[in-house]
PDB file of C-alpha atoms and ligand atoms in Angstrom:
ATOM      1  CA  MET A   1      45.999 -24.258   4.157  1.00  0.00           C
ATOM      2  CA  PRO A   2      48.852 -24.251   6.711  1.00  0.00           C
ATOM      3  CA  GLU A   3      52.118 -25.685   5.380  1.00  0.00           C
ATOM      4  CA  ASP A   4      52.255 -28.438   8.010  1.00  0.00           C
ATOM      5  CA  SER A   5      48.945 -29.947   6.879  1.00  0.00           C
ATOM      6  CA  LYS A   6      50.279 -30.352   3.362  1.00  0.00           C
ATOM      7  CA  SER A   7      52.026 -33.498   2.104  1.00  0.00           C
ATOM      8  CA  LYS A   8      55.762 -33.143   1.772  1.00  0.00           C
ATOM      9  CA  VAL A   9      56.897 -34.383  -1.629  1.00  0.00           C
ATOM     10  CA  ASP A  10      60.542 -35.068  -2.173  1.00  0.00           C
ATOM     11  CA  LEU A  11      61.483 -36.358  -5.616  1.00  0.00           C
ATOM     12  CA  GLU A  12      64.515 -36.270  -7.839  1.00  0.00           C
ATOM     13  CA  GLY A  13      65.555 -37.267 -11.357  1.00  0.00           C
ATOM     14  CA  VAL A  14      62.808 -38.095 -13.864  1.00  0.00           C
ATOM     15  CA  PRO A  15      60.017 -38.400 -11.257  1.00  0.00           C
ATOM     16  CA  GLU A  16      60.638 -34.797 -10.167  1.00  0.00           C
ATOM     17  CA  THR A  17      59.727 -33.642 -13.678  1.00  0.00           C
ATOM     18  CA  LEU A  18      56.093 -34.465 -12.902  1.00  0.00           C
ATOM     19  CA  LEU A  19      56.142 -31.566 -10.428  1.00  0.00           C
ATOM     20  CA  TRP A  20      57.500 -29.208 -13.072  1.00  0.00           C
ATOM     21  CA  ASN A  21      54.643 -30.161 -15.416  1.00  0.00           C
ATOM     22  CA  LEU A  22      52.058 -29.822 -12.669  1.00  0.00           C
ATOM     23  CA  TYR A  23      53.422 -26.440 -11.570  1.00  0.00           C
ATOM     24  CA  GLN A  24      53.351 -25.035 -15.109  1.00  0.00           C
ATOM     25  CA  ARG A  25      49.858 -26.371 -15.780  1.00  0.00           C
ATOM     26  CA  ALA A  26      48.454 -25.050 -12.518  1.00  0.00           C
ATOM     27  CA  SER A  27      49.967 -21.620 -13.050  1.00  0.00           C
ATOM     28  CA  GLU A  28      48.297 -21.366 -16.460  1.00  0.00           C
ATOM     29  CA  ALA A  29      45.001 -22.732 -15.125  1.00  0.00           C
ATOM     30  CA  ARG A  30      44.952 -20.021 -12.455  1.00  0.00           C
ATOM     31  CA  ARG A  31      44.607 -17.267 -15.077  1.00  0.00           C
ATOM     32  CA  PRO A  32      41.133 -15.960 -15.907  1.00  0.00           C
ATOM     33  CA  ASP A  33      41.919 -16.379 -19.628  1.00  0.00           C
ATOM     34  CA  ALA A  34      43.574 -19.799 -19.209  1.00  0.00           C
ATOM     35  CA  VAL A  35      43.888 -22.062 -22.247  1.00  0.00           C
ATOM     36  CA  LEU A  36      43.243 -25.036 -19.944  1.00  0.00           C
ATOM     37  CA  LYS A  37      40.809 -25.368 -17.063  1.00  0.00           C
ATOM     38  CA  ASP A  38      42.386 -27.492 -14.343  1.00  0.00           C
ATOM     39  CA  PRO A  39      41.070 -26.797 -10.819  1.00  0.00           C
ATOM     40  CA  LYS A  40      42.475 -30.114  -9.556  1.00  0.00           C
ATOM     41  CA  ALA A  41      46.014 -29.088 -10.534  1.00  0.00           C
ATOM     42  CA  ILE A  42      45.596 -25.703  -8.824  1.00  0.00           C
ATOM     43  CA  GLY A  43      44.356 -27.470  -5.695  1.00  0.00           C
ATOM     44  CA  LEU A  44      47.348 -29.809  -5.635  1.00  0.00           C
ATOM     45  CA  VAL A  45      49.903 -27.012  -5.987  1.00  0.00           C
ATOM     46  CA  ASP A  46      48.201 -24.515  -3.663  1.00  0.00           C
ATOM     47  CA  SER A  47      46.774 -26.691  -0.930  1.00  0.00           C
ATOM     48  CA  VAL A  48      48.006 -30.263  -1.015  1.00  0.00           C
ATOM     49  CA  ILE A  49      51.676 -30.528  -1.918  1.00  0.00           C
ATOM     50  CA  ASP A  50      54.453 -29.172   0.254  1.00  0.00           C
ATOM     51  CA  TYR A  51      57.228 -28.494  -2.255  1.00  0.00           C
ATOM     52  CA  PRO A  52      59.182 -25.294  -3.019  1.00  0.00           C
ATOM     53  CA  PHE A  53      57.891 -24.989  -6.590  1.00  0.00           C
ATOM     54  CA  GLU A  54      59.006 -21.442  -7.299  1.00  0.00           C
ATOM     55  CA  GLU A  55      62.300 -21.721  -5.429  1.00  0.00           C
ATOM     56  CA  ARG A  56      63.203 -24.862  -7.350  1.00  0.00           C
ATOM     57  CA  PHE A  57      61.824 -24.119 -10.845  1.00  0.00           C
ATOM     58  CA  GLY A  58      61.580 -20.319 -10.914  1.00  0.00           C
ATOM     59  CA  LYS A  59      58.578 -18.465 -12.355  1.00  0.00           C
ATOM     60  CA  ALA A  60      56.245 -20.711 -14.310  1.00  0.00           C
ATOM     61  CA  SER A  61      57.076 -19.050 -17.597  1.00  0.00           C
ATOM     62  CA  LEU A  62      56.157 -22.084 -19.710  1.00  0.00           C
ATOM     63  CA  GLY A  63      52.665 -22.491 -18.282  1.00  0.00           C
ATOM     64  CA  GLN A  64      50.808 -21.799 -21.485  1.00  0.00           C
ATOM     65  CA  TRP A  65      53.188 -23.946 -23.519  1.00  0.00           C
ATOM     66  CA  GLN A  66      52.699 -26.869 -21.150  1.00  0.00           C
ATOM     67  CA  ALA A  67      48.922 -26.355 -20.947  1.00  0.00           C
ATOM     68  CA  LEU A  68      48.519 -26.282 -24.724  1.00  0.00           C
ATOM     69  CA  ARG A  69      50.390 -29.549 -24.948  1.00  0.00           C
ATOM     70  CA  ALA A  70      48.125 -31.119 -22.289  1.00  0.00           C
ATOM     71  CA  ARG A  71      45.078 -29.726 -24.107  1.00  0.00           C
ATOM     72  CA  ARG A  72      46.122 -31.457 -27.315  1.00  0.00           C
ATOM     73  CA  PHE A  73      46.286 -34.776 -25.478  1.00  0.00           C
ATOM     74  CA  ASP A  74      42.899 -34.004 -23.889  1.00  0.00           C
ATOM     75  CA  GLU A  75      41.372 -33.389 -27.308  1.00  0.00           C
ATOM     76  CA  GLU A  76      42.521 -36.768 -28.613  1.00  0.00           C
ATOM     77  CA  ILE A  77      41.312 -38.514 -25.479  1.00  0.00           C
ATOM     78  CA  ARG A  78      37.911 -36.791 -25.692  1.00  0.00           C
ATOM     79  CA  ARG A  79      37.597 -37.852 -29.301  1.00  0.00           C
ATOM     80  CA  PHE A  80      38.353 -41.447 -28.292  1.00  0.00           C
ATOM     81  CA  ILE A  81      35.870 -41.296 -25.396  1.00  0.00           C
ATOM     82  CA  ASP A  82      33.157 -39.922 -27.686  1.00  0.00           C
ATOM     83  CA  GLU A  83      33.599 -42.967 -29.905  1.00  0.00           C
ATOM     84  CA  HIS A  84      34.165 -45.440 -27.050  1.00  0.00           C
ATOM     85  CA  PRO A  85      32.280 -44.129 -24.003  1.00  0.00           C
ATOM     86  CA  ASP A  86      33.044 -47.290 -21.995  1.00  0.00           C
ATOM     87  CA  GLY A  87      36.564 -47.715 -23.341  1.00  0.00           C
ATOM     88  CA  GLN A  88      39.815 -47.726 -21.408  1.00  0.00           C
ATOM     89  CA  VAL A  89      42.507 -45.058 -21.404  1.00  0.00           C
ATOM     90  CA  VAL A  90      45.952 -46.209 -20.305  1.00  0.00           C
ATOM     91  CA  ALA A  91      48.153 -43.324 -19.202  1.00  0.00           C
ATOM     92  CA  LEU A  92      51.797 -44.416 -19.103  1.00  0.00           C
ATOM     93  CA  GLY A  93      54.028 -42.324 -16.823  1.00  0.00           C
ATOM     94  CA  GLU A  94      51.016 -40.369 -15.627  1.00  0.00           C
ATOM     95  CA  GLY A  95      52.739 -38.479 -12.825  1.00  0.00           C
ATOM     96  CA  LEU A  96      50.233 -36.152 -11.158  1.00  0.00           C
ATOM     97  CA  GLU A  97      48.362 -35.429 -14.364  1.00  0.00           C
ATOM     98  CA  THR A  98      44.774 -34.432 -13.568  1.00  0.00           C
ATOM     99  CA  GLN A  99      43.584 -35.275 -17.057  1.00  0.00           C
ATOM    100  CA  PHE A 100      40.995 -37.812 -15.966  1.00  0.00           C
ATOM    101  CA  TRP A 101      39.042 -35.037 -14.211  1.00  0.00           C
ATOM    102  CA  ARG A 102      39.296 -32.826 -17.292  1.00  0.00           C
ATOM    103  CA  VAL A 103      37.936 -35.376 -19.770  1.00  0.00           C
ATOM    104  CA  ASP A 104      35.771 -37.790 -17.752  1.00  0.00           C
ATOM    105  CA  ASN A 105      32.403 -38.769 -19.255  1.00  0.00           C
ATOM    106  CA  GLU A 106      31.437 -40.691 -16.082  1.00  0.00           C
ATOM    107  CA  ARG A 107      31.867 -44.021 -17.888  1.00  0.00           C
ATOM    108  CA  VAL A 108      35.410 -44.292 -19.209  1.00  0.00           C
ATOM    109  CA  ARG A 109      37.848 -46.569 -17.379  1.00  0.00           C
ATOM    110  CA  TRP A 110      41.295 -45.193 -16.611  1.00  0.00           C
ATOM    111  CA  LEU A 111      44.496 -47.094 -15.917  1.00  0.00           C
ATOM    112  CA  GLY A 112      47.639 -45.233 -14.909  1.00  0.00           C
ATOM    113  CA  VAL A 113      51.066 -46.851 -15.027  1.00  0.00           C
ATOM    114  CA  GLU A 114      53.730 -45.287 -12.841  1.00  0.00           C
ATOM    115  CA  LEU A 115      56.894 -46.164 -10.968  1.00  0.00           C
ATOM    116  CA  PRO A 116      55.815 -47.717  -7.636  1.00  0.00           C
ATOM    117  CA  GLU A 117      56.808 -44.668  -5.538  1.00  0.00           C
ATOM    118  CA  ILE A 118      54.752 -42.352  -7.783  1.00  0.00           C
ATOM    119  CA  ALA A 119      51.815 -44.744  -8.055  1.00  0.00           C
ATOM    120  CA  GLU A 120      51.600 -44.668  -4.262  1.00  0.00           C
ATOM    121  CA  LEU A 121      51.913 -40.864  -4.183  1.00  0.00           C
ATOM    122  CA  ARG A 122      49.230 -40.505  -6.833  1.00  0.00           C
ATOM    123  CA  GLU A 123      46.749 -42.735  -5.035  1.00  0.00           C
ATOM    124  CA  ARG A 124      47.357 -40.746  -1.853  1.00  0.00           C
ATOM    125  CA  LEU A 125      47.088 -37.259  -3.370  1.00  0.00           C
ATOM    126  CA  LEU A 126      44.514 -37.971  -6.059  1.00  0.00           C
ATOM    127  CA  PRO A 127      42.254 -40.641  -4.571  1.00  0.00           C
ATOM    128  CA  ASP A 128      39.648 -42.109  -6.882  1.00  0.00           C
ATOM    129  CA  ASP A 129      36.018 -41.767  -5.886  1.00  0.00           C
ATOM    130  CA  THR A 130      34.577 -43.156  -9.102  1.00  0.00           C
ATOM    131  CA  GLY A 131      35.697 -46.790  -9.008  1.00  0.00           C
ATOM    132  CA  ARG A 132      36.929 -46.361 -12.579  1.00  0.00           C
ATOM    133  CA  VAL A 133      40.498 -45.177 -11.964  1.00  0.00           C
ATOM    134  CA  ARG A 134      43.459 -47.208 -10.842  1.00  0.00           C
ATOM    135  CA  THR A 135      47.205 -46.933 -11.014  1.00  0.00           C
ATOM    136  CA  VAL A 136      49.504 -49.890 -11.508  1.00  0.00           C
ATOM    137  CA  GLY A 137      52.895 -49.522  -9.839  1.00  0.00           C
ATOM    138  CA  GLY A 138      55.732 -50.633 -12.089  1.00  0.00           C
ATOM    139  CA  SER A 139      57.763 -49.585 -15.070  1.00  0.00           C
ATOM    140  CA  ALA A 140      56.036 -48.939 -18.379  1.00  0.00           C
ATOM    141  CA  LEU A 141      58.966 -50.876 -19.818  1.00  0.00           C
ATOM    142  CA  ASP A 142      58.145 -54.170 -18.166  1.00  0.00           C
ATOM    143  CA  GLY A 143      55.065 -55.835 -19.583  1.00  0.00           C
ATOM    144  CA  GLU A 144      53.327 -56.394 -16.230  1.00  0.00           C
ATOM    145  CA  TRP A 145      50.857 -53.514 -16.677  1.00  0.00           C
ATOM    146  CA  MET A 146      49.645 -55.053 -19.924  1.00  0.00           C
ATOM    147  CA  GLU A 147      47.912 -57.769 -17.903  1.00  0.00           C
ATOM    148  CA  HIS A 148      45.578 -55.074 -16.521  1.00  0.00           C
ATOM    149  CA  VAL A 149      44.539 -53.730 -19.905  1.00  0.00           C
ATOM    150  CA  ASP A 150      41.065 -54.479 -21.194  1.00  0.00           C
ATOM    151  CA  PRO A 151      40.755 -53.503 -24.852  1.00  0.00           C
ATOM    152  CA  SER A 152      37.272 -55.068 -25.271  1.00  0.00           C
ATOM    153  CA  LYS A 153      35.417 -51.724 -25.377  1.00  0.00           C
ATOM    154  CA  GLY A 154      38.121 -49.715 -27.065  1.00  0.00           C
ATOM    155  CA  LEU A 155      41.615 -48.784 -25.901  1.00  0.00           C
ATOM    156  CA  LEU A 156      43.682 -45.638 -26.124  1.00  0.00           C
ATOM    157  CA  LEU A 157      47.283 -45.626 -24.896  1.00  0.00           C
ATOM    158  CA  SER A 158      48.829 -42.331 -23.899  1.00  0.00           C
ATOM    159  CA  ALA A 159      52.468 -41.569 -23.126  1.00  0.00           C
ATOM    160  CA  GLN A 160      52.525 -37.855 -22.320  1.00  0.00           C
ATOM    161  CA  GLY A 161      55.952 -36.589 -21.361  1.00  0.00           C
ATOM    162  CA  LEU A 162      57.419 -40.068 -20.929  1.00  0.00           C
ATOM    163  CA  LEU A 163      59.142 -41.636 -23.934  1.00  0.00           C
ATOM    164  CA  MET A 164      61.884 -38.998 -24.235  1.00  0.00           C
ATOM    165  CA  TYR A 165      63.382 -40.268 -20.960  1.00  0.00           C
ATOM    166  CA  PHE A 166      63.946 -43.734 -22.440  1.00  0.00           C
ATOM    167  CA  GLN A 167      66.687 -45.024 -24.711  1.00  0.00           C
ATOM    168  CA  GLY A 168      65.695 -45.494 -28.366  1.00  0.00           C
ATOM    169  CA  GLU A 169      65.801 -49.309 -28.096  1.00  0.00           C
ATOM    170  CA  GLU A 170      63.515 -49.169 -25.074  1.00  0.00           C
ATOM    171  CA  VAL A 171      60.974 -47.057 -26.950  1.00  0.00           C
ATOM    172  CA  HIS A 172      61.096 -49.387 -29.947  1.00  0.00           C
ATOM    173  CA  ARG A 173      60.645 -52.458 -27.759  1.00  0.00           C
ATOM    174  CA  LEU A 174      57.699 -50.888 -25.918  1.00  0.00           C
ATOM    175  CA  VAL A 175      56.028 -49.845 -29.176  1.00  0.00           C
ATOM    176  CA  ALA A 176      56.595 -53.287 -30.705  1.00  0.00           C
ATOM    177  CA  GLU A 177      55.010 -54.984 -27.712  1.00  0.00           C
ATOM    178  CA  CYS A 178      52.008 -52.626 -27.670  1.00  0.00           C
ATOM    179  CA  ALA A 179      51.532 -52.971 -31.443  1.00  0.00           C
ATOM    180  CA  GLU A 180      51.606 -56.757 -31.132  1.00  0.00           C
ATOM    181  CA  ARG A 181      49.266 -56.975 -28.140  1.00  0.00           C
ATOM    182  CA  PHE A 182      46.851 -54.109 -28.654  1.00  0.00           C
ATOM    183  CA  ARG A 183      45.870 -54.427 -32.308  1.00  0.00           C
ATOM    184  CA  GLY A 184      43.559 -51.759 -33.606  1.00  0.00           C
ATOM    185  CA  SER A 185      44.353 -49.293 -30.837  1.00  0.00           C
ATOM    186  CA  THR A 186      46.210 -45.988 -30.915  1.00  0.00           C
ATOM    187  CA  MET A 187      49.029 -44.553 -28.823  1.00  0.00           C
ATOM    188  CA  ILE A 188      49.350 -40.789 -28.435  1.00  0.00           C
ATOM    189  CA  PHE A 189      52.758 -39.574 -27.346  1.00  0.00           C
ATOM    190  CA  ASP A 190      55.150 -36.677 -27.521  1.00  0.00           C
ATOM    191  CA  GLY A 191      58.858 -36.373 -28.029  1.00  0.00           C
ATOM    192  CA  VAL A 192      61.691 -33.900 -28.198  1.00  0.00           C
ATOM    193  CA  PRO A 193      63.675 -32.899 -31.281  1.00  0.00           C
ATOM    194  CA  PRO A 194      67.360 -33.940 -31.539  1.00  0.00           C
ATOM    195  CA  TRP A 195      68.782 -30.495 -30.584  1.00  0.00           C
ATOM    196  CA  PHE A 196      66.683 -30.458 -27.433  1.00  0.00           C
ATOM    197  CA  SER A 197      67.580 -34.035 -26.533  1.00  0.00           C
ATOM    198  CA  GLN A 198      71.267 -33.229 -27.023  1.00  0.00           C
ATOM    199  CA  ARG A 199      71.100 -30.262 -24.646  1.00  0.00           C
ATOM    200  CA  THR A 200      69.478 -32.356 -21.930  1.00  0.00           C
ATOM    201  CA  VAL A 201      72.033 -35.138 -22.371  1.00  0.00           C
ATOM    202  CA  GLU A 202      74.810 -32.562 -21.949  1.00  0.00           C
ATOM    203  CA  GLY A 203      73.086 -31.235 -18.812  1.00  0.00           C
ATOM    204  CA  LYS A 204      72.598 -27.831 -20.443  1.00  0.00           C
ATOM    205  CA  MET A 205      68.831 -27.510 -20.079  1.00  0.00           C
ATOM    206  CA  LYS A 206      68.599 -25.596 -16.840  1.00  0.00           C
ATOM    207  CA  THR A 207      66.610 -22.846 -15.180  1.00  0.00           C
ATOM    208  CA  ALA A 208      68.058 -19.674 -13.658  1.00  0.00           C
ATOM    209  CA  GLN A 209      67.483 -21.309 -10.253  1.00  0.00           C
ATOM    210  CA  GLY A 210      69.846 -24.129 -11.208  1.00  0.00           C
ATOM    211  CA  TYR A 211      67.252 -26.848 -11.803  1.00  0.00           C
ATOM    212  CA  VAL A 212      68.723 -29.127 -14.471  1.00  0.00           C
ATOM    213  CA  SER A 213      66.391 -31.211 -16.630  1.00  0.00           C
ATOM    214  CA  PRO A 214      67.238 -34.916 -16.561  1.00  0.00           C
ATOM    215  CA  PRO A 215      68.584 -36.398 -19.810  1.00  0.00           C
ATOM    216  CA  MET A 216      66.061 -37.080 -22.571  1.00  0.00           C
ATOM    217  CA  PRO A 217      67.993 -39.463 -24.795  1.00  0.00           C
ATOM    218  CA  TRP A 218      65.154 -40.394 -27.166  1.00  0.00           C
ATOM    219  CA  ALA A 219      64.662 -37.792 -29.883  1.00  0.00           C
ATOM    220  CA  VAL A 220      62.082 -37.643 -32.671  1.00  0.00           C
ATOM    221  CA  ASP A 221      62.670 -36.390 -36.180  1.00  0.00           C
ATOM    222  CA  ALA A 222      61.439 -37.542 -39.592  1.00  0.00           C
ATOM    223  CA  ALA A 223      63.923 -40.449 -39.665  1.00  0.00           C
ATOM    224  CA  GLU A 224      62.857 -41.629 -36.228  1.00  0.00           C
ATOM    225  CA  LYS A 225      59.196 -41.515 -37.226  1.00  0.00           C
ATOM    226  CA  ASP A 226      60.098 -43.693 -40.218  1.00  0.00           C
ATOM    227  CA  ARG A 227      61.808 -46.137 -37.862  1.00  0.00           C
ATOM    228  CA  LEU A 228      58.626 -46.300 -35.774  1.00  0.00           C
ATOM    229  CA  ARG A 229      56.595 -46.954 -38.931  1.00  0.00           C
ATOM    230  CA  GLU A 230      58.819 -49.944 -39.688  1.00  0.00           C
ATOM    231  CA  ILE A 231      57.920 -51.685 -36.426  1.00  0.00           C
ATOM    232  CA  PRO A 232      55.597 -54.625 -37.203  1.00  0.00           C
ATOM    233  CA  HIS A 233      51.873 -53.771 -36.908  1.00  0.00           C
ATOM    234  CA  VAL A 234      52.453 -50.009 -36.727  1.00  0.00           C
ATOM    235  CA  ALA A 235      50.021 -48.788 -39.365  1.00  0.00           C
ATOM    236  CA  GLU A 236      50.487 -45.046 -39.085  1.00  0.00           C
ATOM    237  CA  VAL A 237      52.434 -42.334 -37.248  1.00  0.00           C
ATOM    238  CA  ARG A 238      51.001 -38.860 -37.724  1.00  0.00           C
ATOM    239  CA  ASP A 239      51.644 -35.431 -36.242  1.00  0.00           C
ATOM    240  CA  LEU A 240      49.107 -33.737 -34.007  1.00  0.00           C
ATOM    241  CA  ARG A 241      49.300 -29.955 -34.039  1.00  0.00           C
ATOM    242  CA  ALA A 242      49.208 -28.044 -30.766  1.00  0.00           C
ATOM    243  CA  PRO A 243      46.074 -25.901 -30.436  1.00  0.00           C
ATOM    244  CA  ARG A 244      46.095 -22.143 -30.895  1.00  0.00           C
ATOM    245  CA  GLY A 245      46.776 -20.276 -27.676  1.00  0.00           C
ATOM    246  CA  ARG A 246      46.788 -16.717 -26.410  1.00  0.00           C
ATOM    247  CA  GLY A 247      49.008 -13.772 -27.369  1.00  0.00           C
ATOM    248  CA  LEU A 248      51.229 -13.117 -30.365  1.00  0.00           C
ATOM    249  CA  LEU A 249      53.488 -16.127 -29.861  1.00  0.00           C
ATOM    250  CA  TYR A 250      50.996 -18.877 -29.010  1.00  0.00           C
ATOM    251  CA  GLY A 251      48.061 -17.336 -30.854  1.00  0.00           C
ATOM    252  CA  PHE A 252      49.768 -16.469 -34.104  1.00  0.00           C
ATOM    253  CA  VAL A 253      53.495 -17.169 -34.587  1.00  0.00           C
ATOM    254  CA  PHE A 254      53.597 -20.764 -33.280  1.00  0.00           C
ATOM    255  CA  PRO A 255      50.366 -21.949 -34.966  1.00  0.00           C
ATOM    256  CA  LEU A 256      51.638 -20.506 -38.249  1.00  0.00           C
ATOM    257  CA  ALA A 257      55.088 -22.067 -37.777  1.00  0.00           C
ATOM    258  CA  ASN A 258      53.489 -25.398 -36.866  1.00  0.00           C
ATOM    259  CA  ARG A 259      51.837 -25.613 -40.269  1.00  0.00           C
ATOM    260  CA  VAL A 260      55.268 -26.236 -41.745  1.00  0.00           C
ATOM    261  CA  ARG A 261      56.422 -29.762 -41.022  1.00  0.00           C
ATOM    262  CA  VAL A 262      60.165 -29.013 -40.816  1.00  0.00           C
ATOM    263  CA  VAL A 263      59.565 -26.151 -38.399  1.00  0.00           C
ATOM    264  CA  ARG A 264      57.178 -28.290 -36.363  1.00  0.00           C
ATOM    265  CA  GLU A 265      59.859 -30.931 -36.046  1.00  0.00           C
ATOM    266  CA  LEU A 266      62.379 -28.402 -34.770  1.00  0.00           C
ATOM    267  CA  GLY A 267      60.215 -28.207 -31.658  1.00  0.00           C
ATOM    268  CA  VAL A 268      60.768 -24.491 -31.118  1.00  0.00           C
ATOM    269  CA  SER A 269      57.032 -23.801 -31.222  1.00  0.00           C
ATOM    270  CA  GLY A 270      55.958 -26.664 -28.968  1.00  0.00           C
ATOM    271  CA  LEU A 271      57.260 -30.196 -28.711  1.00  0.00           C
ATOM    272  CA  PRO A 272      56.168 -32.718 -31.348  1.00  0.00           C
ATOM    273  CA  ILE A 273      52.977 -34.593 -30.437  1.00  0.00           C
ATOM    274  CA  MET A 274      52.034 -37.655 -32.433  1.00  0.00           C
ATOM    275  CA  ALA A 275      49.482 -40.436 -32.769  1.00  0.00           C
ATOM    276  CA  MET A 276      50.523 -43.951 -33.712  1.00  0.00           C
ATOM    277  CA  ARG A 277      47.849 -46.383 -34.891  1.00  0.00           C
ATOM    278  CA  PHE A 278      48.350 -50.127 -34.636  1.00  0.00           C
ATOM    279  CA  GLU A 279      46.950 -52.266 -37.422  1.00  0.00           C
ATOM    280  CA  GLY A 280      44.168 -54.761 -36.879  1.00  0.00           C
ATOM    281  CA  THR A 281      40.626 -54.573 -35.651  1.00  0.00           C
ATOM    282  CA  GLY A 282      41.371 -55.061 -31.972  1.00  0.00           C
ATOM    283  CA  ARG A 283      38.716 -57.768 -31.928  1.00  0.00           C
ATOM    284  CA  PRO A 284      39.739 -61.354 -31.238  1.00  0.00           C
TER     285      PRO A 284
HETATM  286  C1  SAM B 301      57.609 -35.430 -17.307  1.00  0.00           C
HETATM  287  S1  SAM B 301      56.762 -36.474 -16.180  1.00  0.00           S
HETATM  288  C2  SAM B 301      55.213 -36.581 -17.040  1.00  0.00           C
HETATM  289  C3  SAM B 301      54.070 -36.753 -16.125  1.00  0.00           C
HETATM  290  C4  SAM B 301      52.699 -36.610 -16.803  1.00  0.00           C
HETATM  291  N1  SAM B 301      52.515 -37.572 -17.839  1.00  0.00           N
HETATM  292  C5  SAM B 301      52.523 -35.218 -17.319  1.00  0.00           C
HETATM  293  O1  SAM B 301      52.470 -35.021 -18.537  1.00  0.00           O
HETATM  294  O2  SAM B 301      52.435 -34.306 -16.492  1.00  0.00           O
HETATM  295  C6  SAM B 301      57.510 -38.072 -16.480  1.00  0.00           C
HETATM  296  C7  SAM B 301      56.851 -39.165 -15.689  1.00  0.00           C
HETATM  297  O3  SAM B 301      57.336 -40.429 -16.137  1.00  0.00           O
HETATM  298  C8  SAM B 301      57.407 -41.287 -15.026  1.00  0.00           C
HETATM  299  N2  SAM B 301      58.296 -42.404 -15.362  1.00  0.00           N
HETATM  300  C9  SAM B 301      59.636 -42.378 -15.539  1.00  0.00           C
HETATM  301  N3  SAM B 301      60.107 -43.598 -15.876  1.00  0.00           N
HETATM  302  C10 SAM B 301      59.026 -44.410 -15.912  1.00  0.00           C
HETATM  303  C11 SAM B 301      58.848 -45.778 -16.204  1.00  0.00           C
HETATM  304  N4  SAM B 301      59.890 -46.570 -16.533  1.00  0.00           N
HETATM  305  N5  SAM B 301      57.595 -46.287 -16.153  1.00  0.00           N
HETATM  306  C12 SAM B 301      56.531 -45.518 -15.826  1.00  0.00           C
HETATM  307  N6  SAM B 301      56.648 -44.200 -15.543  1.00  0.00           N
HETATM  308  C13 SAM B 301      57.868 -43.648 -15.588  1.00  0.00           C
HETATM  309  C14 SAM B 301      57.923 -40.394 -13.917  1.00  0.00           C
HETATM  310  O4  SAM B 301      57.685 -40.937 -12.643  1.00  0.00           O
HETATM  311  C15 SAM B 301      57.136 -39.113 -14.201  1.00  0.00           C
HETATM  312  O5  SAM B 301      55.920 -39.099 -13.507  1.00  0.00           O
END
């Protein structure tokens, strides 16, 4: 497609990170032996978005890493959809994730929550033709989006690549509110370990091209998971292991390393992914 028929996308700060994720995922999905099938992501990067992906981020060397992480979220969402075929998935900070198209069972209802500028971009670049997908524009940190949630047929909350950009108190407040309002549901989320968080806060997480990751002040370790468990109505916080990938590193070394909790929490073999269950039945 000629460049001038593409949509120019100009983002900075945390919103720009959605393009990094998309770029990595699409580059993995393009491989014949991809660990994640994602034709929608390939279409966005190749034919829809006008953005200098390679110039800005360099080679997509973390494609498999990023795709395995997305696949782990997909697996949890599929499991939820199998049990609640008419349920609702709420994707906080959804960016240009194309997950809905990877997991759809043609019945599930999908609610994205994104900053207004990104909600508008998403609706433009990924229009819904099912009548079951919508995106609310606003911050995940203000409770407005909660008015649009319908937990009556089952609810799964997902915060993929979002919470690390918040302050600890903000994460705790958000979790407390969700645990109070959405009893019986589960939130799947990921985080970064303290060493990683520290490097981003110091502005030291950068690519050879000079792209600097925005600060990720919220870090997860065993103590932080215990703090989450202390929030009223949080019944459980458990680790989800990244799936086995391809090659020596992702197929053997990382899966082996991930069996050991302390190594898993170091986040060198994939960032920690977790599921947090809220107590209660979810029924009024
Ligand atoms: C790293 S991207 C993750 C995007 C997507 N979930 C993924 O995994 O590809 C972080 C996303 O969080 C969104 N975001 C940042 N602050 C937010 C907030 N307060 N409320 C909702 N979304 C937010 C950004 O716009 C961006 O799309």
